[in-house]
């Protein structure tokens, strides 16, 4: 019996070969990305209830022998071009990841049960699913919280919203990219294979608090806006398709 195709997800990747400081936040088809610090003060002011300041720096491949505050996340820059999470078309940038870090003005790290400050080469495992590769660039988005805010759940969520707002400038450009000019193209299908075994994978996700939280079903892949915390769902079971998982439906807030 023929397979029944339920959903089709196409992910088109645009690889960045070079990331450097420049006059504007911009990505190009030839693999160049520039970032700057313009607007960061205004962004911090928008979230001034919990954020003292932010700055951005570029970590080049191999330049990991350096101090880092607690690593809050490793985030790919991706955007939905067509359809909803788990289907349609998604554009994503490869070769560079955004790494938010967090500490408060008194040096208290953003953590719950344990922090990950220290030498980046010891704190970050490369070449794993969800982590940068040896030759990837890292945009370190360094967040300084106001006193005592690095352990408050609402402050952590605001910090992620702030990072996403900064990323949206690149997402808008990425969404407008012509898909035919992508570096890689991958198609994934959610299928029913009639007569075959039915497989259900059960994954236990964290729904505890400030830095031990899981966000699901955001508007954009690996995003925050439009999503909800598993805490808000009462930690009840949630069904995800394989393609929703691939398309960034889950965001670990830790």
PDB file of C-alpha atoms in Angstrom:
ATOM      1  CA  UNK A   1       0.000   0.000   0.000  1.00  0.00           C
ATOM      2  CA  UNK A   2       1.219   3.476  -0.847  1.00  0.00           C
ATOM      3  CA  UNK A   3       2.357   5.865   1.869  1.00  0.00           C
ATOM      4  CA  UNK A   4       0.003   8.680   2.844  1.00  0.00           C
ATOM      5  CA  UNK A   5       1.781  12.040   2.924  1.00  0.00           C
ATOM      6  CA  UNK A   6       0.395  14.333   5.617  1.00  0.00           C
ATOM      7  CA  UNK A   7       2.793  17.302   5.644  1.00  0.00           C
ATOM      8  CA  UNK A   8       5.803  18.495   3.670  1.00  0.00           C
ATOM      9  CA  UNK A   9       8.457  20.761   5.141  1.00  0.00           C
ATOM     10  CA  UNK A  10      11.145  22.384   2.994  1.00  0.00           C
ATOM     11  CA  UNK A  11      14.121  23.939   4.781  1.00  0.00           C
ATOM     12  CA  UNK A  12      16.371  26.157   2.676  1.00  0.00           C
ATOM     13  CA  UNK A  13      19.718  27.063   4.185  1.00  0.00           C
ATOM     14  CA  UNK A  14      21.838  30.099   3.373  1.00  0.00           C
ATOM     15  CA  UNK A  15      25.404  29.683   4.571  1.00  0.00           C
ATOM     16  CA  UNK A  16      27.438  32.552   6.026  1.00  0.00           C
ATOM     17  CA  UNK A  17      31.184  32.286   5.430  1.00  0.00           C
ATOM     18  CA  UNK A  18      32.168  35.564   7.078  1.00  0.00           C
ATOM     19  CA  UNK A  19      30.761  37.512  10.036  1.00  0.00           C
ATOM     20  CA  UNK A  20      32.181  40.878  11.079  1.00  0.00           C
ATOM     21  CA  UNK A  21      31.254  44.203  12.633  1.00  0.00           C
ATOM     22  CA  UNK A  22      29.924  46.709  10.118  1.00  0.00           C
ATOM     23  CA  UNK A  23      27.734  49.707   9.487  1.00  0.00           C
ATOM     24  CA  UNK A  24      24.471  47.758   9.578  1.00  0.00           C
ATOM     25  CA  UNK A  25      22.863  44.454  10.451  1.00  0.00           C
ATOM     26  CA  UNK A  26      22.893  42.713   7.093  1.00  0.00           C
ATOM     27  CA  UNK A  27      23.202  39.341   5.375  1.00  0.00           C
ATOM     28  CA  UNK A  28      24.045  38.780   1.708  1.00  0.00           C
ATOM     29  CA  UNK A  29      23.709  35.962  -0.801  1.00  0.00           C
ATOM     30  CA  UNK A  30      27.495  35.662  -1.064  1.00  0.00           C
ATOM     31  CA  UNK A  31      27.719  34.558   2.567  1.00  0.00           C
ATOM     32  CA  UNK A  32      28.655  37.762   4.350  1.00  0.00           C
ATOM     33  CA  UNK A  33      27.014  38.940   7.563  1.00  0.00           C
ATOM     34  CA  UNK A  34      27.638  42.248   9.304  1.00  0.00           C
ATOM     35  CA  UNK A  35      26.368  43.327  12.700  1.00  0.00           C
ATOM     36  CA  UNK A  36      26.685  46.472  14.769  1.00  0.00           C
ATOM     37  CA  UNK A  37      25.735  47.789  18.174  1.00  0.00           C
ATOM     38  CA  UNK A  38      23.413  50.525  16.942  1.00  0.00           C
ATOM     39  CA  UNK A  39      20.054  50.298  18.664  1.00  0.00           C
ATOM     40  CA  UNK A  40      21.214  48.105  21.524  1.00  0.00           C
ATOM     41  CA  UNK A  41      20.873  50.899  24.079  1.00  0.00           C
ATOM     42  CA  UNK A  42      17.315  51.593  22.922  1.00  0.00           C
ATOM     43  CA  UNK A  43      16.504  47.888  23.059  1.00  0.00           C
ATOM     44  CA  UNK A  44      17.861  47.622  26.612  1.00  0.00           C
ATOM     45  CA  UNK A  45      15.833  50.702  27.571  1.00  0.00           C
ATOM     46  CA  UNK A  46      12.653  49.008  26.314  1.00  0.00           C
ATOM     47  CA  UNK A  47      13.257  46.199  28.811  1.00  0.00           C
ATOM     48  CA  UNK A  48      14.794  48.437  31.459  1.00  0.00           C
ATOM     49  CA  UNK A  49      12.706  46.930  34.261  1.00  0.00           C
ATOM     50  CA  UNK A  50      14.921  43.841  34.167  1.00  0.00           C
ATOM     51  CA  UNK A  51      17.858  44.664  31.865  1.00  0.00           C
ATOM     52  CA  UNK A  52      20.767  46.953  32.752  1.00  0.00           C
ATOM     53  CA  UNK A  53      22.669  46.752  29.466  1.00  0.00           C
ATOM     54  CA  UNK A  54      23.468  44.539  26.488  1.00  0.00           C
ATOM     55  CA  UNK A  55      26.325  44.232  24.069  1.00  0.00           C
ATOM     56  CA  UNK A  56      27.140  42.007  21.125  1.00  0.00           C
ATOM     57  CA  UNK A  57      30.459  40.495  20.090  1.00  0.00           C
ATOM     58  CA  UNK A  58      31.582  38.093  17.382  1.00  0.00           C
ATOM     59  CA  UNK A  59      33.375  34.902  18.344  1.00  0.00           C
ATOM     60  CA  UNK A  60      35.285  33.546  15.374  1.00  0.00           C
ATOM     61  CA  UNK A  61      35.867  29.828  14.729  1.00  0.00           C
ATOM     62  CA  UNK A  62      38.587  28.535  17.013  1.00  0.00           C
ATOM     63  CA  UNK A  63      38.476  31.599  19.279  1.00  0.00           C
ATOM     64  CA  UNK A  64      36.858  29.772  22.204  1.00  0.00           C
ATOM     65  CA  UNK A  65      39.603  30.176  24.784  1.00  0.00           C
ATOM     66  CA  UNK A  66      37.813  33.061  26.503  1.00  0.00           C
ATOM     67  CA  UNK A  67      35.583  33.787  29.479  1.00  0.00           C
ATOM     68  CA  UNK A  68      31.831  33.577  29.092  1.00  0.00           C
ATOM     69  CA  UNK A  69      28.964  34.282  31.452  1.00  0.00           C
ATOM     70  CA  UNK A  70      26.267  31.636  31.721  1.00  0.00           C
ATOM     71  CA  UNK A  71      25.197  30.366  28.297  1.00  0.00           C
ATOM     72  CA  UNK A  72      21.433  30.770  28.135  1.00  0.00           C
ATOM     73  CA  UNK A  73      20.872  29.251  24.708  1.00  0.00           C
ATOM     74  CA  UNK A  74      22.278  28.508  21.246  1.00  0.00           C
ATOM     75  CA  UNK A  75      19.838  29.909  18.684  1.00  0.00           C
ATOM     76  CA  UNK A  76      19.779  29.503  14.896  1.00  0.00           C
ATOM     77  CA  UNK A  77      18.418  32.414  12.868  1.00  0.00           C
ATOM     78  CA  UNK A  78      15.431  30.942  11.020  1.00  0.00           C
ATOM     79  CA  UNK A  79      12.145  32.282   9.661  1.00  0.00           C
ATOM     80  CA  UNK A  80       8.910  30.890   8.269  1.00  0.00           C
ATOM     81  CA  UNK A  81       8.431  31.892   4.638  1.00  0.00           C
ATOM     82  CA  UNK A  82       5.307  29.881   3.893  1.00  0.00           C
ATOM     83  CA  UNK A  83       2.918  27.911   6.075  1.00  0.00           C
ATOM     84  CA  UNK A  84       2.950  27.199   9.779  1.00  0.00           C
ATOM     85  CA  UNK A  85       5.334  25.332  12.031  1.00  0.00           C
ATOM     86  CA  UNK A  86       6.041  21.863  10.683  1.00  0.00           C
ATOM     87  CA  UNK A  87       5.022  22.468   7.086  1.00  0.00           C
ATOM     88  CA  UNK A  88       5.609  24.843   4.185  1.00  0.00           C
ATOM     89  CA  UNK A  89       8.946  26.591   3.704  1.00  0.00           C
ATOM     90  CA  UNK A  90      11.511  27.719   6.274  1.00  0.00           C
ATOM     91  CA  UNK A  91      14.660  29.718   5.549  1.00  0.00           C
ATOM     92  CA  UNK A  92      17.578  29.336   7.935  1.00  0.00           C
ATOM     93  CA  UNK A  93      21.112  30.675   8.253  1.00  0.00           C
ATOM     94  CA  UNK A  94      23.976  28.235   8.684  1.00  0.00           C
ATOM     95  CA  UNK A  95      27.530  29.018   9.698  1.00  0.00           C
ATOM     96  CA  UNK A  96      26.507  31.301  12.560  1.00  0.00           C
ATOM     97  CA  UNK A  97      24.532  30.976  15.797  1.00  0.00           C
ATOM     98  CA  UNK A  98      23.333  33.476  18.392  1.00  0.00           C
ATOM     99  CA  UNK A  99      24.448  32.736  21.974  1.00  0.00           C
ATOM    100  CA  UNK A 100      22.722  34.787  24.709  1.00  0.00           C
ATOM    101  CA  UNK A 101      24.620  34.934  27.991  1.00  0.00           C
ATOM    102  CA  UNK A 102      23.357  36.315  31.299  1.00  0.00           C
ATOM    103  CA  UNK A 103      24.672  37.817  34.520  1.00  0.00           C
ATOM    104  CA  UNK A 104      23.361  40.539  36.840  1.00  0.00           C
ATOM    105  CA  UNK A 105      25.083  43.774  37.856  1.00  0.00           C
ATOM    106  CA  UNK A 106      26.461  42.120  41.009  1.00  0.00           C
ATOM    107  CA  UNK A 107      27.984  39.224  39.070  1.00  0.00           C
ATOM    108  CA  UNK A 108      25.223  36.734  39.933  1.00  0.00           C
ATOM    109  CA  UNK A 109      24.915  34.345  37.013  1.00  0.00           C
ATOM    110  CA  UNK A 110      21.608  33.635  35.276  1.00  0.00           C
ATOM    111  CA  UNK A 111      20.908  30.137  36.534  1.00  0.00           C
ATOM    112  CA  UNK A 112      18.699  28.022  38.727  1.00  0.00           C
ATOM    113  CA  UNK A 113      20.509  24.904  39.941  1.00  0.00           C
ATOM    114  CA  UNK A 114      23.854  25.488  38.263  1.00  0.00           C
ATOM    115  CA  UNK A 115      25.580  28.043  36.101  1.00  0.00           C
ATOM    116  CA  UNK A 116      27.835  27.630  33.069  1.00  0.00           C
ATOM    117  CA  UNK A 117      30.175  30.585  33.337  1.00  0.00           C
ATOM    118  CA  UNK A 118      33.839  29.943  32.694  1.00  0.00           C
ATOM    119  CA  UNK A 119      36.091  29.262  29.744  1.00  0.00           C
ATOM    120  CA  UNK A 120      33.923  28.905  26.658  1.00  0.00           C
ATOM    121  CA  UNK A 121      36.032  26.046  25.270  1.00  0.00           C
ATOM    122  CA  UNK A 122      35.139  24.053  28.394  1.00  0.00           C
ATOM    123  CA  UNK A 123      31.510  25.155  28.708  1.00  0.00           C
ATOM    124  CA  UNK A 124      30.362  24.612  25.110  1.00  0.00           C
ATOM    125  CA  UNK A 125      30.508  21.232  23.353  1.00  0.00           C
ATOM    126  CA  UNK A 126      30.893  21.767  19.613  1.00  0.00           C
ATOM    127  CA  UNK A 127      29.723  19.573  16.732  1.00  0.00           C
ATOM    128  CA  UNK A 128      26.659  18.282  18.557  1.00  0.00           C
ATOM    129  CA  UNK A 129      23.031  18.527  17.502  1.00  0.00           C
ATOM    130  CA  UNK A 130      21.987  22.050  18.445  1.00  0.00           C
ATOM    131  CA  UNK A 131      25.522  23.411  18.991  1.00  0.00           C
ATOM    132  CA  UNK A 132      27.906  25.205  16.643  1.00  0.00           C
ATOM    133  CA  UNK A 133      30.449  23.311  14.577  1.00  0.00           C
ATOM    134  CA  UNK A 134      34.188  23.947  14.707  1.00  0.00           C
ATOM    135  CA  UNK A 135      34.024  26.351  11.766  1.00  0.00           C
ATOM    136  CA  UNK A 136      30.873  28.241  12.815  1.00  0.00           C
ATOM    137  CA  UNK A 137      30.768  31.824  14.023  1.00  0.00           C
ATOM    138  CA  UNK A 138      29.017  32.674  17.303  1.00  0.00           C
ATOM    139  CA  UNK A 139      27.305  35.986  17.955  1.00  0.00           C
ATOM    140  CA  UNK A 140      27.586  36.383  21.725  1.00  0.00           C
ATOM    141  CA  UNK A 141      24.590  38.444  22.874  1.00  0.00           C
ATOM    142  CA  UNK A 142      25.703  39.481  26.346  1.00  0.00           C
ATOM    143  CA  UNK A 143      22.929  40.469  28.748  1.00  0.00           C
ATOM    144  CA  UNK A 144      23.487  42.223  32.068  1.00  0.00           C
ATOM    145  CA  UNK A 145      20.402  41.985  34.270  1.00  0.00           C
ATOM    146  CA  UNK A 146      19.479  44.396  37.000  1.00  0.00           C
ATOM    147  CA  UNK A 147      20.219  43.316  40.571  1.00  0.00           C
ATOM    148  CA  UNK A 148      18.490  40.047  41.447  1.00  0.00           C
ATOM    149  CA  UNK A 149      16.794  39.684  38.063  1.00  0.00           C
ATOM    150  CA  UNK A 150      18.987  36.874  36.724  1.00  0.00           C
ATOM    151  CA  UNK A 151      16.936  34.304  38.663  1.00  0.00           C
ATOM    152  CA  UNK A 152      13.459  35.696  37.952  1.00  0.00           C
ATOM    153  CA  UNK A 153      11.351  33.786  35.440  1.00  0.00           C
ATOM    154  CA  UNK A 154       9.700  36.865  33.919  1.00  0.00           C
ATOM    155  CA  UNK A 155      13.075  38.556  33.531  1.00  0.00           C
ATOM    156  CA  UNK A 156      14.513  35.551  31.691  1.00  0.00           C
ATOM    157  CA  UNK A 157      11.495  35.483  29.359  1.00  0.00           C
ATOM    158  CA  UNK A 158      11.903  39.216  28.688  1.00  0.00           C
ATOM    159  CA  UNK A 159      15.566  38.617  27.871  1.00  0.00           C
ATOM    160  CA  UNK A 160      14.616  36.011  25.270  1.00  0.00           C
ATOM    161  CA  UNK A 161      12.038  38.381  23.811  1.00  0.00           C
ATOM    162  CA  UNK A 162      14.728  41.038  23.555  1.00  0.00           C
ATOM    163  CA  UNK A 163      17.104  38.680  21.743  1.00  0.00           C
ATOM    164  CA  UNK A 164      14.336  37.686  19.339  1.00  0.00           C
ATOM    165  CA  UNK A 165      13.525  41.318  18.647  1.00  0.00           C
ATOM    166  CA  UNK A 166      17.173  41.888  17.729  1.00  0.00           C
ATOM    167  CA  UNK A 167      17.160  38.798  15.492  1.00  0.00           C
ATOM    168  CA  UNK A 168      14.006  39.905  13.664  1.00  0.00           C
ATOM    169  CA  UNK A 169      15.975  42.378  11.543  1.00  0.00           C
ATOM    170  CA  UNK A 170      17.934  39.455  10.093  1.00  0.00           C
ATOM    171  CA  UNK A 171      14.806  37.312   9.843  1.00  0.00           C
ATOM    172  CA  UNK A 172      13.096  39.930   7.686  1.00  0.00           C
ATOM    173  CA  UNK A 173      16.040  39.922   5.277  1.00  0.00           C
ATOM    174  CA  UNK A 174      16.239  36.128   5.312  1.00  0.00           C
ATOM    175  CA  UNK A 175      12.526  35.791   4.538  1.00  0.00           C
ATOM    176  CA  UNK A 176      12.965  37.983   1.452  1.00  0.00           C
ATOM    177  CA  UNK A 177      15.839  35.847   0.095  1.00  0.00           C
ATOM    178  CA  UNK A 178      15.120  34.031  -3.164  1.00  0.00           C
ATOM    179  CA  UNK A 179      14.793  30.363  -2.341  1.00  0.00           C
ATOM    180  CA  UNK A 180      16.511  29.307  -5.571  1.00  0.00           C
ATOM    181  CA  UNK A 181      19.740  30.889  -4.290  1.00  0.00           C
ATOM    182  CA  UNK A 182      19.952  28.746  -1.153  1.00  0.00           C
ATOM    183  CA  UNK A 183      23.129  26.880  -0.256  1.00  0.00           C
ATOM    184  CA  UNK A 184      21.265  23.706   0.756  1.00  0.00           C
ATOM    185  CA  UNK A 185      17.714  22.452   0.357  1.00  0.00           C
ATOM    186  CA  UNK A 186      16.104  19.682   2.396  1.00  0.00           C
ATOM    187  CA  UNK A 187      12.616  18.184   2.161  1.00  0.00           C
ATOM    188  CA  UNK A 188      10.972  16.320   5.014  1.00  0.00           C
ATOM    189  CA  UNK A 189       7.648  14.497   5.023  1.00  0.00           C
ATOM    190  CA  UNK A 190       5.297  13.418   7.772  1.00  0.00           C
ATOM    191  CA  UNK A 191       4.007  10.135   6.363  1.00  0.00           C
ATOM    192  CA  UNK A 192       1.701   7.326   7.318  1.00  0.00           C
ATOM    193  CA  UNK A 193       3.321   4.081   6.204  1.00  0.00           C
ATOM    194  CA  UNK A 194       0.417   1.717   5.986  1.00  0.00           C
ATOM    195  CA  UNK A 195       1.045  -1.722   7.389  1.00  0.00           C
ATOM    196  CA  UNK A 196       4.157  -0.555   9.229  1.00  0.00           C
ATOM    197  CA  UNK A 197       4.684  -0.179  12.947  1.00  0.00           C
ATOM    198  CA  UNK A 198       3.414   2.987  14.571  1.00  0.00           C
ATOM    199  CA  UNK A 199       6.130   4.741  16.556  1.00  0.00           C
ATOM    200  CA  UNK A 200       5.619   7.236  19.372  1.00  0.00           C
ATOM    201  CA  UNK A 201       8.648   8.888  20.948  1.00  0.00           C
ATOM    202  CA  UNK A 202       8.074  10.161  24.490  1.00  0.00           C
ATOM    203  CA  UNK A 203      10.336  12.964  25.606  1.00  0.00           C
ATOM    204  CA  UNK A 204      10.223  14.493  29.065  1.00  0.00           C
ATOM    205  CA  UNK A 205      10.711  18.269  28.935  1.00  0.00           C
ATOM    206  CA  UNK A 206      11.574  20.643  31.755  1.00  0.00           C
ATOM    207  CA  UNK A 207       8.843  22.879  33.166  1.00  0.00           C
ATOM    208  CA  UNK A 208      10.284  24.123  36.421  1.00  0.00           C
ATOM    209  CA  UNK A 209      11.126  27.806  36.542  1.00  0.00           C
ATOM    210  CA  UNK A 210      13.463  30.649  35.594  1.00  0.00           C
ATOM    211  CA  UNK A 211      16.240  28.870  33.722  1.00  0.00           C
ATOM    212  CA  UNK A 212      14.574  25.460  33.577  1.00  0.00           C
ATOM    213  CA  UNK A 213      11.678  26.072  31.237  1.00  0.00           C
ATOM    214  CA  UNK A 214      10.495  24.901  27.816  1.00  0.00           C
ATOM    215  CA  UNK A 215       8.679  27.068  25.275  1.00  0.00           C
ATOM    216  CA  UNK A 216       6.584  25.439  22.537  1.00  0.00           C
ATOM    217  CA  UNK A 217       4.843  26.453  19.301  1.00  0.00           C
ATOM    218  CA  UNK A 218       6.334  29.932  18.796  1.00  0.00           C
ATOM    219  CA  UNK A 219       5.469  31.951  15.686  1.00  0.00           C
ATOM    220  CA  UNK A 220       9.018  31.623  14.355  1.00  0.00           C
ATOM    221  CA  UNK A 221      11.400  28.638  14.543  1.00  0.00           C
ATOM    222  CA  UNK A 222      13.219  28.506  17.896  1.00  0.00           C
ATOM    223  CA  UNK A 223      11.468  31.742  18.875  1.00  0.00           C
ATOM    224  CA  UNK A 224       9.454  33.078  21.777  1.00  0.00           C
ATOM    225  CA  UNK A 225       6.636  35.298  20.517  1.00  0.00           C
ATOM    226  CA  UNK A 226       3.394  33.421  20.018  1.00  0.00           C
ATOM    227  CA  UNK A 227       4.586  30.455  22.071  1.00  0.00           C
ATOM    228  CA  UNK A 228       3.764  29.254  25.545  1.00  0.00           C
ATOM    229  CA  UNK A 229       5.691  27.732  28.389  1.00  0.00           C
ATOM    230  CA  UNK A 230       5.006  24.154  29.410  1.00  0.00           C
ATOM    231  CA  UNK A 231       4.476  25.655  32.859  1.00  0.00           C
ATOM    232  CA  UNK A 232       1.504  27.580  31.454  1.00  0.00           C
ATOM    233  CA  UNK A 233       0.211  24.340  29.926  1.00  0.00           C
ATOM    234  CA  UNK A 234       0.316  22.779  33.381  1.00  0.00           C
ATOM    235  CA  UNK A 235       3.082  20.422  32.187  1.00  0.00           C
ATOM    236  CA  UNK A 236       0.410  18.377  30.398  1.00  0.00           C
ATOM    237  CA  UNK A 237       1.385  16.035  27.514  1.00  0.00           C
ATOM    238  CA  UNK A 238       1.659  17.738  24.119  1.00  0.00           C
ATOM    239  CA  UNK A 239       1.724  15.968  20.750  1.00  0.00           C
ATOM    240  CA  UNK A 240       4.291  17.062  18.165  1.00  0.00           C
ATOM    241  CA  UNK A 241       4.839  15.774  14.636  1.00  0.00           C
ATOM    242  CA  UNK A 242       8.401  14.987  13.504  1.00  0.00           C
ATOM    243  CA  UNK A 243       8.329  18.003  11.194  1.00  0.00           C
ATOM    244  CA  UNK A 244       7.158  20.350  13.955  1.00  0.00           C
ATOM    245  CA  UNK A 245      10.129  19.162  15.983  1.00  0.00           C
ATOM    246  CA  UNK A 246      12.468  19.747  13.014  1.00  0.00           C
ATOM    247  CA  UNK A 247      10.977  23.179  12.421  1.00  0.00           C
ATOM    248  CA  UNK A 248      11.822  24.589  15.850  1.00  0.00           C
ATOM    249  CA  UNK A 249       8.567  24.017  17.732  1.00  0.00           C
ATOM    250  CA  UNK A 250      10.485  23.459  20.986  1.00  0.00           C
ATOM    251  CA  UNK A 251      12.695  26.058  22.621  1.00  0.00           C
ATOM    252  CA  UNK A 252      14.627  25.074  25.722  1.00  0.00           C
ATOM    253  CA  UNK A 253      14.855  28.169  27.921  1.00  0.00           C
ATOM    254  CA  UNK A 254      18.054  27.112  29.642  1.00  0.00           C
TER     255      UNK A 254
END
